[in-house]
C-alpha atoms as a PDB file:
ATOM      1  CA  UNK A   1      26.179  -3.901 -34.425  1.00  0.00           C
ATOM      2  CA  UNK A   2      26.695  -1.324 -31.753  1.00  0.00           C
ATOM      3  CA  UNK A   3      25.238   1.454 -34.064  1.00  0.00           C
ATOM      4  CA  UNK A   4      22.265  -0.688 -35.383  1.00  0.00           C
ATOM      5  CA  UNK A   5      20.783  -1.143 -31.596  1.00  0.00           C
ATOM      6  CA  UNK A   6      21.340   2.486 -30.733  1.00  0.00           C
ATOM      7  CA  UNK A   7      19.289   3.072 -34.081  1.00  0.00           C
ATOM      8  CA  UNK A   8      16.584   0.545 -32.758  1.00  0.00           C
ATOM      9  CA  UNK A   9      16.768   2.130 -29.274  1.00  0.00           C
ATOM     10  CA  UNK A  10      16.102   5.624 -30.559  1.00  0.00           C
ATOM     11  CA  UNK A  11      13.356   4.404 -33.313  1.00  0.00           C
ATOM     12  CA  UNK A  12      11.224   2.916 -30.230  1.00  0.00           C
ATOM     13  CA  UNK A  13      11.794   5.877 -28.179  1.00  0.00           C
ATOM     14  CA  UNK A  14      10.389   7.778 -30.550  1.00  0.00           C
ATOM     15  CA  UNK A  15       7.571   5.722 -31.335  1.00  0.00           C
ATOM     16  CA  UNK A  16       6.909   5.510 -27.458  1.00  0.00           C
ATOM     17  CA  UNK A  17       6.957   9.846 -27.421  1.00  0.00           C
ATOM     18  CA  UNK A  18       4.799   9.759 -30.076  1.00  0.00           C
ATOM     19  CA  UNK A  19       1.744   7.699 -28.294  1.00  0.00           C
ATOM     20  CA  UNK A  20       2.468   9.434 -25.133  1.00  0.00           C
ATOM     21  CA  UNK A  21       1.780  12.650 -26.974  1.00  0.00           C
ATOM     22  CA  UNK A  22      -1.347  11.336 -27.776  1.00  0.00           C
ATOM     23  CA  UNK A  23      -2.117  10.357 -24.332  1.00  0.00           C
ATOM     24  CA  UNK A  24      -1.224  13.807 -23.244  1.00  0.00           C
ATOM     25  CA  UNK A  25      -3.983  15.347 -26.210  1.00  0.00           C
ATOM     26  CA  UNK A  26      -6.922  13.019 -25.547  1.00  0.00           C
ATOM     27  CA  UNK A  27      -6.089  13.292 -21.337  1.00  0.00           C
ATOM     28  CA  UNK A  28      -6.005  17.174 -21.112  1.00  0.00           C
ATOM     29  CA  UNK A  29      -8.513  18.704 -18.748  1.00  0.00           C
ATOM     30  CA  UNK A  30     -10.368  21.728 -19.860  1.00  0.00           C
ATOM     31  CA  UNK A  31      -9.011  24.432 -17.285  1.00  0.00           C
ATOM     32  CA  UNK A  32     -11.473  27.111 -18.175  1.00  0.00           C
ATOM     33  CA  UNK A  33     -13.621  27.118 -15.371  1.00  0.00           C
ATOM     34  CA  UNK A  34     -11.410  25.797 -12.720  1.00  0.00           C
ATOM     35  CA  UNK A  35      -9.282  28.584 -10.337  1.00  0.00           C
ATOM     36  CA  UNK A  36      -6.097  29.582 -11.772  1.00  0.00           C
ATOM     37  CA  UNK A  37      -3.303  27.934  -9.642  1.00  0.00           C
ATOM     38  CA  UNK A  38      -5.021  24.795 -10.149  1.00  0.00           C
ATOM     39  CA  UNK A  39      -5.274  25.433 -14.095  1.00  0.00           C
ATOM     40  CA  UNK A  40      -1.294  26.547 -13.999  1.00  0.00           C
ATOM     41  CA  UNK A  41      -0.754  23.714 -12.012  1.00  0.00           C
ATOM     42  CA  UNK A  42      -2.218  21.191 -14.573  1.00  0.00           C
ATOM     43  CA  UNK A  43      -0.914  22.820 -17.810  1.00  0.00           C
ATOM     44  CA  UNK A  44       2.747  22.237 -16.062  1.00  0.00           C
ATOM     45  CA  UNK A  45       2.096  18.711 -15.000  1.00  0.00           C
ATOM     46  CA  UNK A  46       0.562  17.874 -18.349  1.00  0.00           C
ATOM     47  CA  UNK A  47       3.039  19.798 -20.089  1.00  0.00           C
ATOM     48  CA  UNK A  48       6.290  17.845 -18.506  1.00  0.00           C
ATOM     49  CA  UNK A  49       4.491  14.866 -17.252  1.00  0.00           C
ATOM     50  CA  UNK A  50       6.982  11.982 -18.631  1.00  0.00           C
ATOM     51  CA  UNK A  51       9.704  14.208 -16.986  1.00  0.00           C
ATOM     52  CA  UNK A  52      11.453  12.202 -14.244  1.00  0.00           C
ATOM     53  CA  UNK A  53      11.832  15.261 -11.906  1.00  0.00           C
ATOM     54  CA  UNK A  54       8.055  16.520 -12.066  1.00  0.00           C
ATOM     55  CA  UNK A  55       6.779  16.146  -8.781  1.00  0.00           C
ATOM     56  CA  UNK A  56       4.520  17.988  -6.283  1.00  0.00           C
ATOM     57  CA  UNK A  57       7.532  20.333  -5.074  1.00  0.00           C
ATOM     58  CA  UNK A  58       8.710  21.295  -8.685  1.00  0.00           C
ATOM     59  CA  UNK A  59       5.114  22.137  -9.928  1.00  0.00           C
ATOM     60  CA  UNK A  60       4.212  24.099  -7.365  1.00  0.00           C
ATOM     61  CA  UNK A  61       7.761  25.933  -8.023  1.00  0.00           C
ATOM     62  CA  UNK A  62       7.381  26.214 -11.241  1.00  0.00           C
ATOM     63  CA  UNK A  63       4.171  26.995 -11.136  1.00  0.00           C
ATOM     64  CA  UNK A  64       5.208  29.948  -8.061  1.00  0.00           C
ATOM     65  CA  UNK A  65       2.682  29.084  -5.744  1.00  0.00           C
ATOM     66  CA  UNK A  66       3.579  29.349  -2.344  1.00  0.00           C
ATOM     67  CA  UNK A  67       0.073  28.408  -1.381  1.00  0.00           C
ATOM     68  CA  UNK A  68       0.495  25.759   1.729  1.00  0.00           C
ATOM     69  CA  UNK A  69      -2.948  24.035   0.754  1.00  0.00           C
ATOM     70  CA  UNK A  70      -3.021  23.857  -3.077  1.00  0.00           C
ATOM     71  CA  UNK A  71      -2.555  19.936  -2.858  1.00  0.00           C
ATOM     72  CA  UNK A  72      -5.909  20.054  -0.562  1.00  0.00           C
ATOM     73  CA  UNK A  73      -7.521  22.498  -3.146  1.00  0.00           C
ATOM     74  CA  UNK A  74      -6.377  20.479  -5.813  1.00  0.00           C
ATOM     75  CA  UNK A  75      -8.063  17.177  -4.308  1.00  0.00           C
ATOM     76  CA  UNK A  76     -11.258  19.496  -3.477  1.00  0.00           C
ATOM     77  CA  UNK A  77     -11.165  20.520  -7.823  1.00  0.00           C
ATOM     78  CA  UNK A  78     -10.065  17.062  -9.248  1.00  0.00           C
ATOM     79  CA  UNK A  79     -10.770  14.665  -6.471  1.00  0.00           C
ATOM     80  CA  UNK A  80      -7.417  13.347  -6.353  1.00  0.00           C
ATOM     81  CA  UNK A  81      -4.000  14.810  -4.866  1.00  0.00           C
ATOM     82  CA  UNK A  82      -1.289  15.914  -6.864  1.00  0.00           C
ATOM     83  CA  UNK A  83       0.642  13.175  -6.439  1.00  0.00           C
ATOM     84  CA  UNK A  84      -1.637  10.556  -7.384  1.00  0.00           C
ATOM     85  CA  UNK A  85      -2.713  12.508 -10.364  1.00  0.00           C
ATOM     86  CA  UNK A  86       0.905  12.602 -11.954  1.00  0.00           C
ATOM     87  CA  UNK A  87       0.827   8.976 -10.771  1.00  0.00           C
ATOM     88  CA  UNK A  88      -2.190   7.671 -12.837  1.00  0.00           C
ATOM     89  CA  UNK A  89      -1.936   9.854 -15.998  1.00  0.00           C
ATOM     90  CA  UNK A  90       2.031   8.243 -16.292  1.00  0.00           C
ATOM     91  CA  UNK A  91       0.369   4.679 -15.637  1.00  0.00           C
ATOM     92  CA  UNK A  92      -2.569   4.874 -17.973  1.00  0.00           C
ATOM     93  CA  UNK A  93       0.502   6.238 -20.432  1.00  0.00           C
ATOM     94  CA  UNK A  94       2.522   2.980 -19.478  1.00  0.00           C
ATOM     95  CA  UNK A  95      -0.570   0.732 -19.792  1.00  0.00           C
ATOM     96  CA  UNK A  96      -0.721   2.197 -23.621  1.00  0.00           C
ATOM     97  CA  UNK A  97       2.280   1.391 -24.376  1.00  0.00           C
ATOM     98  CA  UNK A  98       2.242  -2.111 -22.794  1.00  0.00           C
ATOM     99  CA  UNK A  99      -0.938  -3.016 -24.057  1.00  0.00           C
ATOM    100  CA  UNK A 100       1.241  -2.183 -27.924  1.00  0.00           C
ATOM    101  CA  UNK A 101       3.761  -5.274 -26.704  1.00  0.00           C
ATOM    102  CA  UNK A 102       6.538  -3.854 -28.831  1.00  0.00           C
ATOM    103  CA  UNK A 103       8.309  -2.206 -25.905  1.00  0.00           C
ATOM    104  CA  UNK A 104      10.608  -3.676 -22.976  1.00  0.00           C
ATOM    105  CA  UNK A 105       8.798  -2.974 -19.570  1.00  0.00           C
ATOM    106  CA  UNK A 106      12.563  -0.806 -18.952  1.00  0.00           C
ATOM    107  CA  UNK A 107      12.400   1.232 -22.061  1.00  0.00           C
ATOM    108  CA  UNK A 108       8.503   1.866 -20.768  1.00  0.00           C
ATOM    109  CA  UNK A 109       9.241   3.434 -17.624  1.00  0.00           C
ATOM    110  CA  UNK A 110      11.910   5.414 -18.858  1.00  0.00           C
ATOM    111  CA  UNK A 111       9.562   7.116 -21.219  1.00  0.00           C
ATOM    112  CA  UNK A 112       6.736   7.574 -18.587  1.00  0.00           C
ATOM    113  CA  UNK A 113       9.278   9.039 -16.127  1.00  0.00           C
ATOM    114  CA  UNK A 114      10.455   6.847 -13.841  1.00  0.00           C
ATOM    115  CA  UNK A 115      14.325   6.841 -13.118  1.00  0.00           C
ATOM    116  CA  UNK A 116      13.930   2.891 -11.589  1.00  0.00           C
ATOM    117  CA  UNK A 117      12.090   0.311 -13.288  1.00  0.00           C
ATOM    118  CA  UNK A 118      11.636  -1.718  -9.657  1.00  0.00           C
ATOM    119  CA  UNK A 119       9.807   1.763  -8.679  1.00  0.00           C
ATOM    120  CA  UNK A 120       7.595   1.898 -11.780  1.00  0.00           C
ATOM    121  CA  UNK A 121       6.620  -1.852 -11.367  1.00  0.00           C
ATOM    122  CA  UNK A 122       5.647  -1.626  -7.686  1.00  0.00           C
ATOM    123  CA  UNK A 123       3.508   1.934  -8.560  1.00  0.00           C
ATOM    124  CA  UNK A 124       2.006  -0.278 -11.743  1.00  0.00           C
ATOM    125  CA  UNK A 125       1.243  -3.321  -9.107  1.00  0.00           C
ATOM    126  CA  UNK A 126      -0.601  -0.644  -6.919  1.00  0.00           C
ATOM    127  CA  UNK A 127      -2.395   1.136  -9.285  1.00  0.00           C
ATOM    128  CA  UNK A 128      -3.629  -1.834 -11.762  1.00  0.00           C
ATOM    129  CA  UNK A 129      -3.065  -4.729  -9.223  1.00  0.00           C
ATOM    130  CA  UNK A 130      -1.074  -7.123 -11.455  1.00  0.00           C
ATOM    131  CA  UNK A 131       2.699  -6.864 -12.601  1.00  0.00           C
ATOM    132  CA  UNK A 132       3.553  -4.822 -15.990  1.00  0.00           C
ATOM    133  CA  UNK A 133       4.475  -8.239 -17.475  1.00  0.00           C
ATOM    134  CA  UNK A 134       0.866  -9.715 -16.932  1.00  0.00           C
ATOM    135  CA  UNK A 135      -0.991  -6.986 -18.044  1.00  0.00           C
ATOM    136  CA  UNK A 136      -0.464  -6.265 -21.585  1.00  0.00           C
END
């Protein structure tokens, strides 16, 4: 019983990676033209986006910029901060996978990177202005 649930767990997480990778092709920006901390800055946060530590502090690390006004550059480039950028992409990724009704709204924000599902629901509510429950 036990080992038949872990085997369902790990089919739908894998089914959920799988869509999310797809999210993460069709969402990529081209960097080409844009300045190159910005463009390092996006490959990393599209490159570990469902990753519940990725935030502004580890991407700039990561990305070893010590620049003080990146997140104001960044806004300038994209029109949005940092923050609201990882923010939306990991929505429109929970959205997806909502909108497919064969995953729990707790599996969902696990695989879009949120450690809390109470956190992921109130950041859904925000963003989409209804409850993950109500808008599949």
């Amino acid at each position: 019983m036990i080992e038949n649930k872990s085997a369902m767990l790990i089919k739908k997480q894998e089914q959920m990676r799988r869509e999310l990778d797809l999210l993460l092709t069709q969402e990529r920006p081209d960097t080409a033209y844009l300045p190159r901390e910005i463009a390092a800055l996006l490959d990393f946060i599209h490159g570990n986006l469902f990753d519940s530590t990725l935030n502004v502090s580890s991407a700039r690390s990561n990305c070893r910029i010590r620049n003080n006004n990146i997140s104001a550059r960044f806004r300038t480039t994209l029109g949005v901060g940092i923050r609201e950028y990882i923010e939306a992409l990991r929505l429109e990724g929970a959205l997806r996978l909502l909108r497919d009704r064969r995953f729990e709204v707790y599996l969902i924000a696990m695989a879009v990177g949120y450690e809390h599902q109470e956190t992921f629901c109130r950041a859904f509510q925000r963003h989409f202005g209804c409850p993950p429950s109500s808008c599949q």
